[in-house]
mmCIF file with all atom_site columns, C-alpha atoms and ligand atoms in Angstrom:
data_model
loop_
_atom_site.group_PDB
_atom_site.id
_atom_site.type_symbol
_atom_site.label_atom_id
_atom_site.label_alt_id
_atom_site.label_comp_id
_atom_site.label_asym_id
_atom_site.label_entity_id
_atom_site.label_seq_id
_atom_site.pdbx_PDB_ins_code
_atom_site.Cartn_x
_atom_site.Cartn_y
_atom_site.Cartn_z
_atom_site.occupancy
_atom_site.B_iso_or_equiv
_atom_site.pdbx_formal_charge
_atom_site.auth_seq_id
_atom_site.auth_comp_id
_atom_site.auth_asym_id
_atom_site.auth_atom_id
_atom_site.pdbx_PDB_model_num
ATOM   1   C  CA  . MET A 1 1   ? 115.402 -207.549 23.290 1.00 95.00 ? 14  MET A CA  1
ATOM   2   C  CA  . GLU A 1 2   ? 117.798 -204.851 24.445 1.00 96.00 ? 15  GLU A CA  1
ATOM   3   C  CA  . LYS A 1 3   ? 117.086 -202.611 27.420 1.00 97.00 ? 16  LYS A CA  1
ATOM   4   C  CA  . LEU A 1 4   ? 118.342 -199.060 27.736 1.00 97.00 ? 17  LEU A CA  1
ATOM   5   C  CA  . THR A 1 5   ? 118.364 -197.293 31.089 1.00 98.00 ? 18  THR A CA  1
ATOM   6   C  CA  . VAL A 1 6   ? 117.703 -193.552 31.064 1.00 98.00 ? 19  VAL A CA  1
ATOM   7   C  CA  . LYS A 1 7   ? 117.900 -191.423 34.206 1.00 98.00 ? 20  LYS A CA  1
ATOM   8   C  CA  . THR A 1 8   ? 115.742 -188.344 34.059 1.00 98.00 ? 21  THR A CA  1
ATOM   9   C  CA  . SER A 1 9   ? 116.546 -185.303 36.193 1.00 98.00 ? 22  SER A CA  1
ATOM   10  C  CA  . LYS A 1 10  ? 113.398 -183.170 36.075 1.00 98.00 ? 23  LYS A CA  1
ATOM   11  C  CA  . LYS A 1 11  ? 109.678 -183.634 36.673 1.00 98.00 ? 24  LYS A CA  1
ATOM   12  C  CA  . GLU A 1 12  ? 109.072 -183.094 32.969 1.00 98.00 ? 25  GLU A CA  1
ATOM   13  C  CA  . GLU A 1 13  ? 111.607 -183.279 30.183 1.00 98.00 ? 26  GLU A CA  1
ATOM   14  C  CA  . PHE A 1 14  ? 112.218 -184.789 26.767 1.00 98.00 ? 27  PHE A CA  1
ATOM   15  C  CA  . ILE A 1 15  ? 115.484 -186.707 26.429 1.00 98.00 ? 28  ILE A CA  1
ATOM   16  C  CA  . ASP A 1 16  ? 116.876 -187.371 22.968 1.00 98.00 ? 29  ASP A CA  1
ATOM   17  C  CA  . ILE A 1 17  ? 117.633 -191.120 22.818 1.00 98.00 ? 30  ILE A CA  1
ATOM   18  C  CA  . THR A 1 18  ? 118.439 -191.219 19.079 1.00 98.00 ? 31  THR A CA  1
ATOM   19  C  CA  . SER A 1 19  ? 122.191 -191.757 19.548 1.00 98.00 ? 32  SER A CA  1
ATOM   20  C  CA  . LEU A 1 20  ? 121.600 -194.490 22.170 1.00 98.00 ? 33  LEU A CA  1
ATOM   21  C  CA  . LEU A 1 21  ? 119.374 -196.321 19.683 1.00 98.00 ? 34  LEU A CA  1
ATOM   22  C  CA  . GLN A 1 22  ? 121.855 -195.807 16.861 1.00 98.00 ? 35  GLN A CA  1
ATOM   23  C  CA  . THR A 1 23  ? 124.576 -197.369 19.060 1.00 97.00 ? 36  THR A CA  1
ATOM   24  C  CA  . LEU A 1 24  ? 122.361 -200.437 19.638 1.00 97.00 ? 37  LEU A CA  1
ATOM   25  C  CA  . ILE A 1 25  ? 121.799 -200.790 15.897 1.00 97.00 ? 38  ILE A CA  1
ATOM   26  C  CA  . LYS A 1 26  ? 125.524 -200.657 15.225 1.00 96.00 ? 39  LYS A CA  1
ATOM   27  C  CA  . LYS A 1 27  ? 126.098 -203.283 17.947 1.00 96.00 ? 40  LYS A CA  1
ATOM   28  C  CA  . SER A 1 28  ? 123.426 -205.547 16.436 1.00 96.00 ? 41  SER A CA  1
ATOM   29  C  CA  . GLY A 1 29  ? 125.184 -205.627 13.078 1.00 96.00 ? 42  GLY A CA  1
ATOM   30  C  CA  . ILE A 1 30  ? 121.795 -205.340 11.347 1.00 97.00 ? 43  ILE A CA  1
ATOM   31  C  CA  . LYS A 1 31  ? 122.072 -203.210 8.217  1.00 97.00 ? 44  LYS A CA  1
ATOM   32  C  CA  . ASN A 1 32  ? 118.523 -203.257 6.875  1.00 98.00 ? 45  ASN A CA  1
ATOM   33  C  CA  . GLY A 1 33  ? 115.456 -203.792 9.001  1.00 98.00 ? 46  GLY A CA  1
ATOM   34  C  CA  . ILE A 1 34  ? 113.282 -202.129 11.574 1.00 98.00 ? 47  ILE A CA  1
ATOM   35  C  CA  . CYS A 1 35  ? 113.923 -200.778 15.048 1.00 98.00 ? 48  CYS A CA  1
ATOM   36  C  CA  . HIS A 1 36  ? 111.011 -201.167 17.464 1.00 98.00 ? 49  HIS A CA  1
ATOM   37  C  CA  . VAL A 1 37  ? 111.144 -198.956 20.539 1.00 98.00 ? 50  VAL A CA  1
ATOM   38  C  CA  . TYR A 1 38  ? 108.876 -199.407 23.557 1.00 98.00 ? 51  TYR A CA  1
ATOM   39  C  CA  . ILE A 1 39  ? 108.514 -197.544 26.848 1.00 98.00 ? 52  ILE A CA  1
ATOM   40  C  CA  . PRO A 1 40  ? 107.291 -199.854 29.678 1.00 98.00 ? 53  PRO A CA  1
ATOM   41  C  CA  . HIS A 1 41  ? 106.002 -197.052 31.923 1.00 98.00 ? 54  HIS A CA  1
ATOM   42  C  CA  . THR A 1 42  ? 102.656 -195.347 32.519 1.00 98.00 ? 55  THR A CA  1
ATOM   43  C  CA  . THR A 1 43  ? 103.892 -191.805 33.193 1.00 98.00 ? 56  THR A CA  1
ATOM   44  C  CA  . CYS A 1 44  ? 106.555 -191.631 30.524 1.00 98.00 ? 57  CYS A CA  1
ATOM   45  C  CA  . GLY A 1 45  ? 106.073 -191.589 26.762 1.00 98.00 ? 58  GLY A CA  1
ATOM   46  C  CA  . LEU A 1 46  ? 107.864 -191.549 23.457 1.00 98.00 ? 59  LEU A CA  1
ATOM   47  C  CA  . THR A 1 47  ? 107.736 -189.164 20.524 1.00 98.00 ? 60  THR A CA  1
ATOM   48  C  CA  . ILE A 1 48  ? 109.575 -188.310 17.334 1.00 98.00 ? 61  ILE A CA  1
ATOM   49  C  CA  . ASN A 1 49  ? 109.954 -184.596 16.759 1.00 98.00 ? 62  ASN A CA  1
ATOM   50  C  CA  . GLU A 1 50  ? 112.403 -181.778 16.098 1.00 97.00 ? 63  GLU A CA  1
ATOM   51  C  CA  . HIS A 1 51  ? 115.801 -182.131 17.730 1.00 96.00 ? 64  HIS A CA  1
ATOM   52  C  CA  . ALA A 1 52  ? 117.363 -178.940 16.354 1.00 94.00 ? 65  ALA A CA  1
ATOM   53  C  CA  . ASP A 1 53  ? 115.468 -176.243 18.245 1.00 95.00 ? 66  ASP A CA  1
ATOM   54  C  CA  . PRO A 1 54  ? 114.915 -177.035 21.957 1.00 94.00 ? 67  PRO A CA  1
ATOM   55  C  CA  . SER A 1 55  ? 112.005 -174.570 21.947 1.00 97.00 ? 68  SER A CA  1
ATOM   56  C  CA  . VAL A 1 56  ? 109.936 -177.239 20.190 1.00 97.00 ? 69  VAL A CA  1
ATOM   57  C  CA  . LYS A 1 57  ? 110.288 -179.617 23.150 1.00 96.00 ? 70  LYS A CA  1
ATOM   58  C  CA  . ALA A 1 58  ? 109.422 -176.762 25.523 1.00 97.00 ? 71  ALA A CA  1
ATOM   59  C  CA  . ASP A 1 59  ? 106.351 -175.841 23.482 1.00 98.00 ? 72  ASP A CA  1
ATOM   60  C  CA  . ILE A 1 60  ? 105.086 -179.436 23.423 1.00 98.00 ? 73  ILE A CA  1
ATOM   61  C  CA  . ILE A 1 61  ? 105.569 -179.802 27.202 1.00 98.00 ? 74  ILE A CA  1
ATOM   62  C  CA  . SER A 1 62  ? 103.822 -176.461 27.745 1.00 98.00 ? 75  SER A CA  1
ATOM   63  C  CA  . LYS A 1 63  ? 100.843 -177.327 25.539 1.00 98.00 ? 76  LYS A CA  1
ATOM   64  C  CA  . LEU A 1 64  ? 100.470 -180.782 27.139 1.00 98.00 ? 77  LEU A CA  1
ATOM   65  C  CA  . GLY A 1 65  ? 100.389 -178.943 30.482 1.00 98.00 ? 78  GLY A CA  1
ATOM   66  C  CA  . GLU A 1 66  ? 97.405  -176.926 29.252 1.00 97.00 ? 79  GLU A CA  1
ATOM   67  C  CA  . MET A 1 67  ? 95.664  -180.105 28.101 1.00 97.00 ? 80  MET A CA  1
ATOM   68  C  CA  . ALA A 1 68  ? 96.262  -181.925 31.414 1.00 97.00 ? 81  ALA A CA  1
ATOM   69  C  CA  . PRO A 1 69  ? 96.864  -179.263 34.098 1.00 96.00 ? 82  PRO A CA  1
ATOM   70  C  CA  . GLU A 1 70  ? 98.422  -180.179 37.469 1.00 94.00 ? 83  GLU A CA  1
ATOM   71  C  CA  . SER A 1 71  ? 95.243  -179.375 39.352 1.00 92.00 ? 84  SER A CA  1
ATOM   72  C  CA  . GLY A 1 72  ? 92.036  -180.844 38.089 1.00 89.00 ? 85  GLY A CA  1
ATOM   73  C  CA  . ASN A 1 73  ? 89.123  -183.041 39.021 1.00 92.00 ? 86  ASN A CA  1
ATOM   74  C  CA  . TYR A 1 74  ? 91.143  -186.266 38.824 1.00 96.00 ? 87  TYR A CA  1
ATOM   75  C  CA  . ARG A 1 75  ? 90.044  -189.535 40.448 1.00 96.00 ? 88  ARG A CA  1
ATOM   76  C  CA  . HIS A 1 76  ? 93.420  -191.331 40.509 1.00 96.00 ? 89  HIS A CA  1
ATOM   77  C  CA  . MET A 1 77  ? 94.539  -191.197 44.169 1.00 92.00 ? 90  MET A CA  1
ATOM   78  C  CA  . GLU A 1 78  ? 98.280  -191.246 43.462 1.00 94.00 ? 91  GLU A CA  1
ATOM   79  C  CA  . GLY A 1 79  ? 98.080  -187.605 42.354 1.00 94.00 ? 92  GLY A CA  1
ATOM   80  C  CA  . ASN A 1 80  ? 99.886  -187.982 39.062 1.00 97.00 ? 93  ASN A CA  1
ATOM   81  C  CA  . SER A 1 81  ? 96.981  -188.180 36.646 1.00 98.00 ? 94  SER A CA  1
ATOM   82  C  CA  . PRO A 1 82  ? 98.383  -185.387 34.458 1.00 98.00 ? 95  PRO A CA  1
ATOM   83  C  CA  . ALA A 1 83  ? 101.486 -187.532 33.853 1.00 98.00 ? 96  ALA A CA  1
ATOM   84  C  CA  . HIS A 1 84  ? 99.368  -190.576 32.953 1.00 98.00 ? 97  HIS A CA  1
ATOM   85  C  CA  . ILE A 1 85  ? 97.287  -188.505 30.518 1.00 98.00 ? 98  ILE A CA  1
ATOM   86  C  CA  . LYS A 1 86  ? 100.358 -186.960 28.847 1.00 98.00 ? 99  LYS A CA  1
ATOM   87  C  CA  . ALA A 1 87  ? 101.940 -190.406 28.498 1.00 98.00 ? 100 ALA A CA  1
ATOM   88  C  CA  . SER A 1 88  ? 98.798  -191.641 26.746 1.00 98.00 ? 101 SER A CA  1
ATOM   89  C  CA  . ILE A 1 89  ? 98.813  -188.649 24.404 1.00 98.00 ? 102 ILE A CA  1
ATOM   90  C  CA  . THR A 1 90  ? 102.434 -189.166 23.354 1.00 98.00 ? 103 THR A CA  1
ATOM   91  C  CA  . GLY A 1 91  ? 102.151 -192.958 23.232 1.00 98.00 ? 104 GLY A CA  1
ATOM   92  C  CA  . SER A 1 92  ? 104.565 -195.657 24.322 1.00 98.00 ? 105 SER A CA  1
ATOM   93  C  CA  . ASN A 1 93  ? 106.064 -197.072 21.154 1.00 98.00 ? 106 ASN A CA  1
ATOM   94  C  CA  . THR A 1 94  ? 107.416 -196.320 17.736 1.00 97.00 ? 107 THR A CA  1
ATOM   95  C  CA  . SER A 1 95  ? 109.111 -198.168 14.879 1.00 98.00 ? 108 SER A CA  1
ATOM   96  C  CA  . ILE A 1 96  ? 111.753 -196.712 12.594 1.00 98.00 ? 109 ILE A CA  1
ATOM   97  C  CA  . PHE A 1 97  ? 113.234 -198.202 9.435  1.00 98.00 ? 110 PHE A CA  1
ATOM   98  C  CA  . VAL A 1 98  ? 116.951 -199.030 9.429  1.00 98.00 ? 111 VAL A CA  1
ATOM   99  C  CA  . GLU A 1 99  ? 118.829 -198.713 6.126  1.00 98.00 ? 112 GLU A CA  1
ATOM   100 C  CA  . ASN A 1 100 ? 122.563 -199.280 5.743  1.00 97.00 ? 113 ASN A CA  1
ATOM   101 C  CA  . GLY A 1 101 ? 122.866 -199.496 9.530  1.00 97.00 ? 114 GLY A CA  1
ATOM   102 C  CA  . VAL A 1 102 ? 121.334 -196.068 10.090 1.00 97.00 ? 115 VAL A CA  1
ATOM   103 C  CA  . LEU A 1 103 ? 117.958 -195.015 11.521 1.00 98.00 ? 116 LEU A CA  1
ATOM   104 C  CA  . CYS A 1 104 ? 115.816 -193.497 8.766  1.00 98.00 ? 117 CYS A CA  1
ATOM   105 C  CA  . LEU A 1 105 ? 114.791 -190.214 10.318 1.00 98.00 ? 118 LEU A CA  1
ATOM   106 C  CA  . GLY A 1 106 ? 114.021 -186.902 8.690  1.00 97.00 ? 119 GLY A CA  1
ATOM   107 C  CA  . THR A 1 107 ? 116.715 -184.237 8.819  1.00 97.00 ? 120 THR A CA  1
ATOM   108 C  CA  . TRP A 1 108 ? 115.198 -182.465 11.818 1.00 97.00 ? 121 TRP A CA  1
ATOM   109 C  CA  . GLN A 1 109 ? 113.836 -185.507 13.646 1.00 98.00 ? 122 GLN A CA  1
ATOM   110 C  CA  . GLY A 1 110 ? 115.003 -187.051 16.890 1.00 98.00 ? 123 GLY A CA  1
ATOM   111 C  CA  . ILE A 1 111 ? 113.488 -189.783 19.058 1.00 98.00 ? 124 ILE A CA  1
ATOM   112 C  CA  . PHE A 1 112 ? 112.609 -188.569 22.526 1.00 98.00 ? 125 PHE A CA  1
ATOM   113 C  CA  . LEU A 1 113 ? 111.813 -190.243 25.808 1.00 98.00 ? 126 LEU A CA  1
ATOM   114 C  CA  . CYS A 1 114 ? 109.120 -188.012 27.344 1.00 98.00 ? 127 CYS A CA  1
ATOM   115 C  CA  . GLU A 1 115 ? 109.337 -187.830 31.130 1.00 98.00 ? 128 GLU A CA  1
ATOM   116 C  CA  . PHE A 1 116 ? 106.168 -186.586 32.818 1.00 98.00 ? 129 PHE A CA  1
ATOM   117 C  CA  . ASP A 1 117 ? 106.663 -187.724 36.424 1.00 98.00 ? 130 ASP A CA  1
ATOM   118 C  CA  . GLY A 1 118 ? 110.374 -187.563 37.111 1.00 98.00 ? 131 GLY A CA  1
ATOM   119 C  CA  . PRO A 1 119 ? 113.000 -187.598 38.124 1.00 98.00 ? 132 PRO A CA  1
ATOM   120 C  CA  . ARG A 1 120 ? 113.113 -191.368 37.758 1.00 98.00 ? 133 ARG A CA  1
ATOM   121 C  CA  . THR A 1 121 ? 115.144 -194.152 36.233 1.00 98.00 ? 134 THR A CA  1
ATOM   122 C  CA  . ARG A 1 122 ? 113.379 -195.289 33.071 1.00 98.00 ? 135 ARG A CA  1
ATOM   123 C  CA  . GLU A 1 123 ? 113.790 -198.259 30.767 1.00 98.00 ? 136 GLU A CA  1
ATOM   124 C  CA  . VAL A 1 124 ? 113.501 -198.290 27.008 1.00 98.00 ? 137 VAL A CA  1
ATOM   125 C  CA  . TRP A 1 125 ? 112.963 -201.687 25.403 1.00 98.00 ? 138 TRP A CA  1
ATOM   126 C  CA  . VAL A 1 126 ? 114.337 -202.087 21.918 1.00 98.00 ? 139 VAL A CA  1
ATOM   127 C  CA  . LYS A 1 127 ? 114.086 -204.840 19.326 1.00 98.00 ? 140 LYS A CA  1
ATOM   128 C  CA  . ILE A 1 128 ? 115.936 -204.565 16.048 1.00 97.00 ? 141 ILE A CA  1
ATOM   129 C  CA  . LEU A 1 129 ? 114.806 -206.986 13.358 1.00 97.00 ? 142 LEU A CA  1
ATOM   130 C  CA  . CYS A 1 130 ? 116.023 -207.593 9.824  1.00 93.00 ? 143 CYS A CA  1
HETATM 131 ZN ZN1 . ZN  B 2 .   ? 99.668  -192.890 39.018 1.00 72.11 ? 210 ZN  B ZN1 1
#
Protein backbone atom coordinates (compact mmCIF):
# COMPACT_ATOMS: atom_id res chain seq x y z
CA MET A 1 0.00 0.00 0.00
CA GLU A 2 1.17 3.51 -0.83
CA LYS A 3 0.36 6.51 1.34
CA LEU A 4 -0.04 10.02 0.02
CA THR A 5 0.09 13.01 2.35
CA VAL A 6 -2.14 15.96 1.48
CA LYS A 7 -2.07 19.22 3.45
CA THR A 8 -5.32 21.11 3.31
CA SER A 9 -5.40 24.87 3.88
CA LYS A 10 -9.07 25.68 4.47
CA LYS A 11 -11.90 24.45 6.68
CA GLU A 12 -13.64 23.08 3.61
CA GLU A 13 -12.13 22.44 0.21
CA PHE A 14 -11.85 19.84 -2.52
CA ILE A 15 -8.30 19.04 -3.61
CA ASP A 16 -7.73 17.36 -6.96
CA ILE A 17 -5.47 14.35 -6.28
CA THR A 18 -5.73 12.84 -9.79
CA SER A 19 -2.15 13.72 -10.80
CA LEU A 20 -0.75 12.39 -7.49
CA LEU A 21 -2.52 9.08 -8.13
CA GLN A 22 -1.37 9.00 -11.75
CA THR A 23 2.24 9.46 -10.54
CA LEU A 24 1.85 6.47 -8.19
CA ILE A 25 0.52 4.34 -11.05
CA LYS A 26 3.48 5.27 -13.23
CA LYS A 27 5.86 4.42 -10.36
CA SER A 28 4.16 1.05 -9.85
CA GLY A 29 4.81 0.01 -13.44
CA ILE A 30 1.32 -1.52 -13.58
CA LYS A 31 -0.22 -1.03 -17.01
CA ASN A 32 -3.60 -2.72 -16.65
CA GLY A 33 -5.42 -3.14 -13.38
CA ILE A 34 -7.33 -1.24 -10.76
CA CYS A 35 -6.45 1.63 -8.46
CA HIS A 36 -8.13 1.51 -5.05
CA VAL A 37 -8.18 4.78 -3.14
CA TYR A 38 -9.12 5.06 0.53
CA ILE A 39 -9.37 7.98 2.94
CA PRO A 40 -8.64 6.92 6.57
CA HIS A 41 -10.39 9.90 8.19
CA THR A 42 -13.85 10.61 9.60
CA THR A 43 -14.17 14.27 8.59
CA CYS A 44 -12.68 14.03 5.14
CA GLY A 45 -14.11 12.25 2.11
CA LEU A 46 -13.48 11.36 -1.49
CA THR A 47 -15.42 12.03 -4.66
CA ILE A 48 -15.07 11.89 -8.42
CA ASN A 49 -16.54 14.89 -10.19
CA GLU A 50 -15.87 17.71 -12.63
CA HIS A 51 -12.36 19.15 -12.56
CA ALA A 52 -12.80 21.70 -15.35
CA ASP A 53 -15.11 24.25 -13.75
CA PRO A 54 -14.25 25.06 -10.10
CA SER A 55 -17.83 26.28 -9.62
CA VAL A 56 -18.89 22.62 -9.45
CA LYS A 57 -16.75 22.03 -6.35
CA ALA A 58 -18.12 25.24 -4.82
CA ASP A 59 -21.70 24.20 -5.55
CA ILE A 60 -21.22 20.76 -3.98
CA ILE A 61 -19.63 22.27 -0.84
CA SER A 62 -22.46 24.81 -0.65
CA LYS A 63 -25.22 22.21 -1.02
CA LEU A 64 -23.59 19.89 1.54
CA GLY A 65 -23.58 22.90 3.89
CA GLU A 66 -27.35 23.17 3.49
CA MET A 67 -27.75 19.46 4.19
CA ALA A 68 -25.55 19.56 7.32
CA PRO A 69 -25.49 23.18 8.56
CA GLU A 70 -22.85 24.37 11.07
CA SER A 71 -25.43 24.93 13.77
CA GLY A 72 -27.87 22.18 14.49
CA ASN A 73 -29.14 19.87 17.17
CA TYR A 74 -26.04 17.65 17.12
CA ARG A 75 -25.10 15.28 19.95
CA HIS A 76 -21.40 14.80 19.12
CA MET A 77 -19.53 16.86 21.74
CA GLU A 78 -16.49 17.62 19.58
CA GLY A 79 -18.56 20.15 17.62
CA ASN A 80 -17.73 18.91 14.16
CA SER A 81 -20.77 16.81 13.37
CA PRO A 82 -21.39 18.62 10.07
CA ALA A 83 -17.94 17.46 8.89
CA HIS A 84 -18.66 13.86 9.92
CA ILE A 85 -22.00 13.91 8.10
CA LYS A 86 -20.50 15.39 4.91
CA ALA A 87 -17.71 12.79 4.98
CA SER A 88 -20.33 10.04 5.17
CA ILE A 89 -22.26 11.53 2.26
CA THR A 90 -19.21 11.71 -0.01
CA GLY A 91 -17.81 8.36 1.15
CA SER A 92 -14.26 7.28 1.88
CA ASN A 93 -13.20 5.13 -1.04
CA THR A 94 -13.28 4.65 -4.76
CA SER A 95 -11.77 2.33 -7.37
CA ILE A 96 -10.76 3.34 -10.87
CA PHE A 97 -9.68 1.12 -13.75
CA VAL A 98 -6.13 1.52 -15.07
CA GLU A 99 -5.54 0.88 -18.79
CA ASN A 100 -2.19 1.35 -20.52
CA GLY A 101 -0.83 2.93 -17.34
CA VAL A 102 -3.51 5.62 -17.24
CA LEU A 103 -6.48 6.14 -14.91
CA CYS A 104 -9.72 5.57 -16.82
CA LEU A 105 -11.64 8.73 -16.05
CA GLY A 106 -14.19 10.57 -18.11
CA THR A 107 -13.03 13.69 -19.94
CA TRP A 108 -14.31 16.06 -17.27
CA GLN A 109 -13.65 13.90 -14.21
CA GLY A 110 -11.10 14.37 -11.46
CA ILE A 111 -10.61 12.57 -8.15
CA PHE A 112 -10.98 14.88 -5.18
CA LEU A 113 -10.05 14.68 -1.53
CA CYS A 114 -12.93 16.44 0.25
CA GLU A 115 -11.81 18.34 3.34
CA PHE A 116 -14.63 19.20 5.75
CA ASP A 117 -12.74 19.98 8.97
CA GLY A 118 -9.45 21.53 7.94
CA PRO A 119 -6.91 22.73 7.72
CA ARG A 120 -5.25 19.41 8.49
CA THR A 121 -2.69 16.99 7.16
CA ARG A 122 -4.54 14.10 5.54
CA GLU A 123 -3.49 10.69 4.29
CA VAL A 124 -4.73 8.91 1.20
CA TRP A 125 -4.11 5.17 1.07
CA VAL A 126 -3.69 3.69 -2.37
CA LYS A 127 -3.38 0.14 -3.65
CA ILE A 128 -2.79 -0.53 -7.32
CA LEU A 129 -3.41 -4.10 -8.42
CA CYS A 130 -3.04 -5.82 -11.77
ZN1 LIG B 1 -15.76 14.68 15.68
